[in-house]
């Protein structure tokens, strides 16, 4: 029996929780058994940790020999103990990575993260770049690739969309200066920007005249009408490259906003050094760039026919994301590789 350890999400779902709950929905559709996890409400401390750990151990008591347990990583302090319990009970563990704590947050060292992840039998990494990063640092678990995160939602974008001649580039997410200070220095020429999210101070942006700041919007509303033509995947301090801790993380990370853009029917603009750039190029889902200044020449040159073809491909992949096809395929491959007689 395949099973997974689910979390109880309280309050508003963040982008990170959206990705996790989508994975849980896919696993449930594939017949995975939910082990559950109960967490006590507390201000933290040793007593809180021990109480929660006891709850996790209790839930893990239903694991049986031959089971395959899927853990969504990170699982805070409980990841390694759950791996040890599962192995002691004759089960194997798949770790599906959402975030690596040794990058932008520096929550732990690379060596500690590799040791922790090596407790799993198999890891589902975001992409080939993340797989190579893990393998080169000595991760002993087998590693396969997800490809891209799914984005489950019943909303659908309009089938037909014709730009009005001035391409609008959508950027959604955390708009605070500490994460995306490039938004304050960019000056669109021959195109404009539409921003969604919290924390943007429009009056301080150099290109304010070409930026339409719309505040927070629900994903379901964006999917129906994002108010733009492209979705931008860019992070960091500079318009010349994706720099800083957040920018560098794009070299190995699959930003969840990429999946949102595709579900919105928006062809993607992404930094050419980003880990997802090969996927975007291979599937014909948009354009890759070295700097944001390149858009001043590239966007005005995109013909209506070229745009329609990119959008046609985006809508097709968007249907796969809406139905959990990428996570489903990765999980099926992972469980097959952990079978007694695995098939590559």
Coordinates of C-alpha atoms in Angstrom, one line a residue:
X1 CA 0.0 0.0 0.0
X2 CA 1.2 3.5 -0.8
X3 CA 0.6 6.2 1.8
X4 CA 1.5 9.8 2.6
X5 CA 1.8 11.9 5.7
X6 CA -0.5 14.9 5.3
X7 CA -0.4 18.2 7.2
X8 CA -3.3 20.0 8.6
X9 CA -3.2 23.5 7.0
X10 CA -4.7 26.2 9.1
X11 CA -5.6 29.7 7.9
X12 CA -5.1 31.1 4.4
X13 CA -3.3 28.8 2.0
X14 CA 0.0 30.3 0.9
X15 CA 1.5 29.5 -2.5
X16 CA 3.7 26.8 -0.8
X17 CA 0.6 25.2 0.8
X18 CA -1.2 25.3 -2.5
X19 CA 1.5 23.2 -4.1
X20 CA 1.4 20.7 -1.1
X21 CA -2.3 20.3 -1.1
X22 CA -2.3 19.8 -4.9
X23 CA 0.2 16.9 -4.4
X24 CA -2.0 15.4 -1.7
X25 CA -5.0 15.6 -4.0
X26 CA -3.1 13.8 -6.7
X27 CA -1.9 11.1 -4.3
X28 CA -5.5 10.6 -3.1
X29 CA -6.7 10.2 -6.7
X30 CA -4.0 7.5 -7.2
X31 CA -5.3 5.6 -4.1
X32 CA -2.6 6.6 -1.6
X33 CA -3.6 6.3 2.0
X34 CA -3.5 9.4 4.2
X35 CA -1.6 8.7 7.4
X36 CA -2.4 12.2 8.7
X37 CA -0.5 14.4 11.1
X38 CA -1.8 16.1 14.2
X39 CA 0.0 19.2 15.5
X40 CA -0.6 20.8 18.9
X41 CA -1.0 24.6 19.0
X42 CA 1.8 26.1 21.1
X43 CA 4.4 28.8 21.2
X44 CA 7.1 26.2 20.5
X45 CA 9.8 24.8 22.7
X46 CA 10.8 21.3 23.7
X47 CA 7.4 20.4 25.1
X48 CA 5.7 21.4 21.9
X49 CA 8.2 19.4 19.8
X50 CA 7.9 16.3 21.9
X51 CA 4.1 16.4 21.8
X52 CA 4.0 16.8 18.1
X53 CA 6.7 14.1 17.6
X54 CA 4.6 11.7 19.7
X55 CA 1.6 12.4 17.4
X56 CA 3.7 11.8 14.3
X57 CA 5.0 8.5 15.8
X58 CA 1.4 7.4 16.6
X59 CA 0.3 8.1 13.0
X60 CA 3.3 6.2 11.6
X61 CA 2.2 3.2 13.7
X62 CA -0.1 2.2 10.8
X63 CA 2.8 1.8 8.4
X64 CA 3.1 -1.8 7.2
X65 CA 6.0 -3.8 5.7
X66 CA 6.2 -3.2 2.0
X67 CA 4.5 0.2 2.1
X68 CA 5.8 3.2 0.3
X69 CA 5.5 6.4 2.3
X70 CA 5.6 9.8 0.5
X71 CA 6.9 12.8 2.5
X72 CA 6.6 16.3 1.2
X73 CA 9.9 18.0 2.0
X74 CA 10.6 19.9 4.1
X75 CA 8.8 18.4 7.0
X76 CA 10.6 20.5 9.5
X77 CA 12.1 18.5 12.4
X78 CA 10.1 15.3 11.7
X79 CA 11.5 14.3 8.3
X80 CA 14.4 12.1 9.6
X81 CA 12.5 10.5 12.4
X82 CA 9.6 9.5 10.1
X83 CA 12.2 8.0 7.6
X84 CA 13.7 6.0 10.4
X85 CA 10.3 4.8 11.7
X86 CA 9.2 3.8 8.1
X87 CA 12.4 1.8 7.5
X88 CA 12.1 0.1 10.9
X89 CA 8.6 -1.0 9.9
X90 CA 9.8 -2.4 6.6
X91 CA 8.6 0.5 4.4
X92 CA 10.4 2.7 1.9
X93 CA 10.3 6.5 1.6
X94 CA 9.8 8.9 -1.3
X95 CA 10.7 12.5 -0.6
X96 CA 9.0 15.1 -2.9
X97 CA 10.9 18.3 -2.6
X98 CA 9.1 21.7 -2.4
X99 CA 11.9 23.8 -1.0
X100 CA 15.6 23.5 -0.2
X101 CA 16.4 25.2 3.1
X102 CA 20.1 25.6 2.3
X103 CA 19.5 28.1 -0.4
X104 CA 17.7 31.5 0.0
X105 CA 16.6 30.9 3.7
X106 CA 19.9 29.4 4.8
X107 CA 17.9 27.4 7.3
X108 CA 20.6 24.7 7.4
X109 CA 23.9 23.9 5.7
X110 CA 24.2 22.0 2.4
X111 CA 25.9 19.1 4.1
X112 CA 23.1 18.8 6.7
X113 CA 20.4 19.0 4.0
X114 CA 22.0 16.3 1.9
X115 CA 22.4 14.1 5.0
X116 CA 18.7 14.6 5.9
X117 CA 17.5 13.9 2.3
X118 CA 19.7 10.8 2.1
X119 CA 17.4 9.2 4.7
X120 CA 14.8 8.8 1.9
X121 CA 15.1 5.9 -0.6
X122 CA 14.1 8.1 -3.6
X123 CA 13.7 11.8 -4.1
X124 CA 11.5 13.6 -6.6
X125 CA 13.5 16.8 -7.4
X126 CA 12.0 19.7 -9.3
X127 CA 14.1 19.4 -12.5
X128 CA 17.4 18.2 -13.9
X129 CA 19.4 21.1 -12.4
X130 CA 18.2 20.2 -8.9
X131 CA 18.8 16.5 -9.5
X132 CA 22.4 17.3 -10.5
X133 CA 22.9 19.6 -7.5
X134 CA 21.8 16.8 -5.1
X135 CA 23.9 14.1 -6.8
X136 CA 27.1 16.2 -7.0
X137 CA 26.8 16.9 -3.3
X138 CA 26.7 13.2 -2.4
X139 CA 23.0 12.5 -1.9
X140 CA 22.7 8.7 -1.6
X141 CA 19.0 8.4 -2.5
X142 CA 18.0 7.8 -6.1
X143 CA 16.7 11.0 -7.7
X144 CA 14.2 11.5 -10.4
X145 CA 12.6 14.7 -11.8
X146 CA 9.1 16.2 -11.4
X147 CA 9.3 18.4 -14.5
X148 CA 6.9 21.2 -13.3
X149 CA 4.4 21.6 -10.5
X150 CA 0.8 21.0 -11.3
X151 CA -1.8 23.6 -10.5
X152 CA -5.2 22.1 -9.7
X153 CA -8.1 24.5 -10.1
X154 CA -11.5 24.2 -11.9
X155 CA -11.2 27.7 -13.5
X156 CA -10.3 27.9 -17.1
X157 CA -8.8 30.7 -19.2
X158 CA -10.5 32.0 -22.3
X159 CA -9.8 29.9 -25.4
X160 CA -9.1 32.9 -27.6
X161 CA -7.0 35.9 -26.6
X162 CA -5.8 38.6 -29.0
X163 CA -3.2 41.1 -27.7
X164 CA -4.0 44.7 -28.5
X165 CA -0.5 45.4 -30.0
X166 CA 1.1 46.6 -26.7
X167 CA 2.1 43.4 -24.9
X168 CA 1.3 43.3 -21.2
X169 CA 3.6 41.3 -19.0
X170 CA 2.1 39.9 -15.8
X171 CA 4.1 39.5 -12.6
X172 CA 2.5 37.8 -9.6
X173 CA 3.9 37.0 -6.2
X174 CA 5.7 38.7 -3.3
X175 CA 6.3 42.2 -4.5
X176 CA 8.3 43.5 -1.5
X177 CA 11.5 45.3 -2.4
X178 CA 13.7 42.9 -0.4
X179 CA 12.7 40.1 -2.8
X180 CA 12.1 41.8 -6.1
X181 CA 13.8 45.2 -6.1
X182 CA 14.2 44.9 -9.9
X183 CA 10.5 46.0 -10.1
X184 CA 11.6 49.5 -8.9
X185 CA 14.2 50.0 -11.5
X186 CA 12.7 48.5 -14.7
X187 CA 11.4 50.9 -17.3
X188 CA 9.3 49.1 -19.9
X189 CA 9.6 50.4 -23.5
X190 CA 7.1 49.2 -26.1
X191 CA 5.4 47.0 -23.5
X192 CA 3.9 47.3 -20.0
X193 CA 3.6 45.4 -16.8
X194 CA 0.6 44.2 -14.7
X195 CA 1.5 43.4 -11.1
X196 CA -0.4 41.2 -8.7
X197 CA 0.5 40.7 -5.0
X198 CA 1.2 42.6 -1.8
X199 CA 4.0 44.9 -0.8
X200 CA 4.6 47.0 -4.0
X201 CA 5.1 50.8 -3.5
X202 CA 4.1 52.1 -6.9
X203 CA 5.1 55.7 -6.2
X204 CA 8.8 54.6 -5.8
X205 CA 9.0 52.7 -9.1
X206 CA 11.1 54.3 -11.9
X207 CA 8.7 52.8 -14.5
X208 CA 5.5 53.6 -12.7
X209 CA 3.9 55.1 -15.8
X210 CA 4.1 51.6 -17.5
X211 CA 3.1 49.6 -14.5
X212 CA -0.5 48.7 -13.6
X213 CA -0.5 47.5 -9.9
X214 CA -3.7 45.6 -9.1
X215 CA -2.9 44.2 -5.6
X216 CA -3.7 40.7 -4.5
X217 CA -5.9 38.4 -6.7
X218 CA -7.1 34.9 -6.2
X219 CA -5.6 32.3 -8.5
X220 CA -9.1 31.3 -9.7
X221 CA -9.7 34.9 -10.8
X222 CA -6.3 35.2 -12.5
X223 CA -6.9 32.0 -14.4
X224 CA -10.2 33.4 -15.8
X225 CA -8.6 36.7 -16.8
X226 CA -5.0 37.7 -15.8
X227 CA -5.3 41.0 -17.7
X228 CA -2.1 40.4 -19.7
X229 CA -0.3 38.5 -22.5
X230 CA 2.8 37.0 -20.9
X231 CA 3.8 35.8 -17.4
X232 CA 7.3 36.8 -16.1
X233 CA 9.5 34.5 -14.0
X234 CA 12.2 36.7 -12.6
X235 CA 13.7 37.3 -9.1
X236 CA 16.3 39.4 -7.4
X237 CA 17.9 42.8 -7.4
X238 CA 18.8 43.4 -11.0
X239 CA 17.2 43.8 -14.5
X240 CA 20.4 42.5 -16.1
X241 CA 20.3 39.0 -14.5
X242 CA 18.5 37.2 -11.7
X243 CA 20.8 38.0 -8.8
X244 CA 20.9 37.8 -5.0
X245 CA 19.7 34.8 -3.0
X246 CA 16.3 34.7 -4.6
X247 CA 17.7 35.1 -8.1
X248 CA 20.3 32.3 -7.7
X249 CA 17.6 30.0 -6.4
X250 CA 16.0 30.1 -9.9
X251 CA 19.0 28.0 -11.1
X252 CA 17.6 24.9 -9.3
X253 CA 14.0 25.8 -8.4
X254 CA 10.6 25.4 -10.1
X255 CA 8.8 28.6 -9.1
X256 CA 5.1 27.8 -8.5
X257 CA 4.1 31.0 -10.3
X258 CA 5.3 29.4 -13.6
X259 CA 2.5 26.9 -13.3
X260 CA 0.0 29.6 -12.4
X261 CA 1.0 31.6 -15.5
X262 CA 0.5 28.5 -17.7
X263 CA -2.8 27.8 -16.1
X264 CA -3.8 31.4 -17.0
X265 CA -3.0 30.8 -20.6
X266 CA 0.0 33.1 -20.5
X267 CA 3.2 32.3 -22.5
X268 CA 6.1 32.5 -20.1
X269 CA 9.1 34.9 -20.1
X270 CA 11.9 33.4 -18.0
X271 CA 15.6 34.0 -17.3
X272 CA 17.6 31.8 -19.6
X273 CA 19.8 30.5 -16.7
X274 CA 16.7 29.4 -14.8
X275 CA 16.3 25.6 -14.2
X276 CA 12.9 25.7 -15.9
X277 CA 14.2 27.5 -19.0
X278 CA 14.9 24.3 -20.9
X279 CA 11.3 23.1 -20.2
X280 CA 9.8 26.3 -21.5
X281 CA 12.0 26.2 -24.7
X282 CA 11.4 22.5 -25.3
X283 CA 7.6 22.8 -25.0
X284 CA 7.4 26.1 -26.9
X285 CA 5.7 27.8 -24.0
X286 CA 7.4 31.2 -24.2
X287 CA 10.7 32.9 -24.5
X288 CA 14.0 32.9 -22.5
X289 CA 16.0 36.1 -21.9
X290 CA 19.3 37.1 -20.4
X291 CA 18.1 40.5 -19.2
X292 CA 14.9 42.3 -18.9
X293 CA 16.2 45.0 -21.3
X294 CA 16.0 42.5 -24.1
X295 CA 12.2 42.7 -23.9
X296 CA 12.3 46.2 -25.4
X297 CA 13.2 44.7 -28.7
X298 CA 11.8 41.1 -28.4
X299 CA 8.2 41.8 -27.4
X300 CA 7.4 44.4 -30.2
X301 CA 8.8 41.9 -32.8
X302 CA 6.5 39.0 -31.8
X303 CA 4.0 38.5 -34.5
X304 CA 0.3 37.6 -33.8
X305 CA 0.9 34.2 -35.4
X306 CA 3.9 33.4 -33.2
X307 CA 2.0 34.5 -30.1
X308 CA -1.1 32.3 -31.0
X309 CA 1.2 29.3 -31.4
X310 CA 2.8 29.9 -28.0
X311 CA -0.5 30.3 -26.4
X312 CA -1.9 27.2 -28.1
X313 CA 0.9 25.2 -26.5
X314 CA 0.5 26.9 -23.1
X315 CA -3.2 26.0 -23.0
X316 CA -2.4 22.3 -23.8
X317 CA 0.1 22.1 -21.0
X318 CA -2.2 24.0 -18.8
X319 CA -4.8 21.2 -19.1
X320 CA -2.2 18.7 -17.9
X321 CA -1.3 20.9 -14.9
X322 CA -5.0 21.2 -14.1
X323 CA -5.4 17.5 -13.9
X324 CA -2.2 16.7 -11.9
X325 CA -0.5 14.8 -14.8
X326 CA 3.1 15.7 -13.8
X327 CA 2.9 14.8 -10.2
X328 CA 1.0 11.7 -11.0
X329 CA 3.5 10.5 -13.6
X330 CA 6.5 11.2 -11.2
X331 CA 4.8 9.3 -8.3
X332 CA 4.0 6.4 -10.5
X333 CA 7.6 6.2 -11.8
X334 CA 9.0 6.6 -8.2
X335 CA 6.9 3.7 -6.8
X336 CA 7.8 1.5 -9.8
X337 CA 11.5 2.2 -9.1
X338 CA 11.0 1.1 -5.5
X339 CA 9.2 -2.1 -6.4
X340 CA 11.0 -5.4 -5.6
X341 CA 11.8 -5.8 -9.3
X342 CA 12.1 -2.2 -10.5
X343 CA 11.7 -1.2 -14.1
X344 CA 13.8 1.8 -15.3

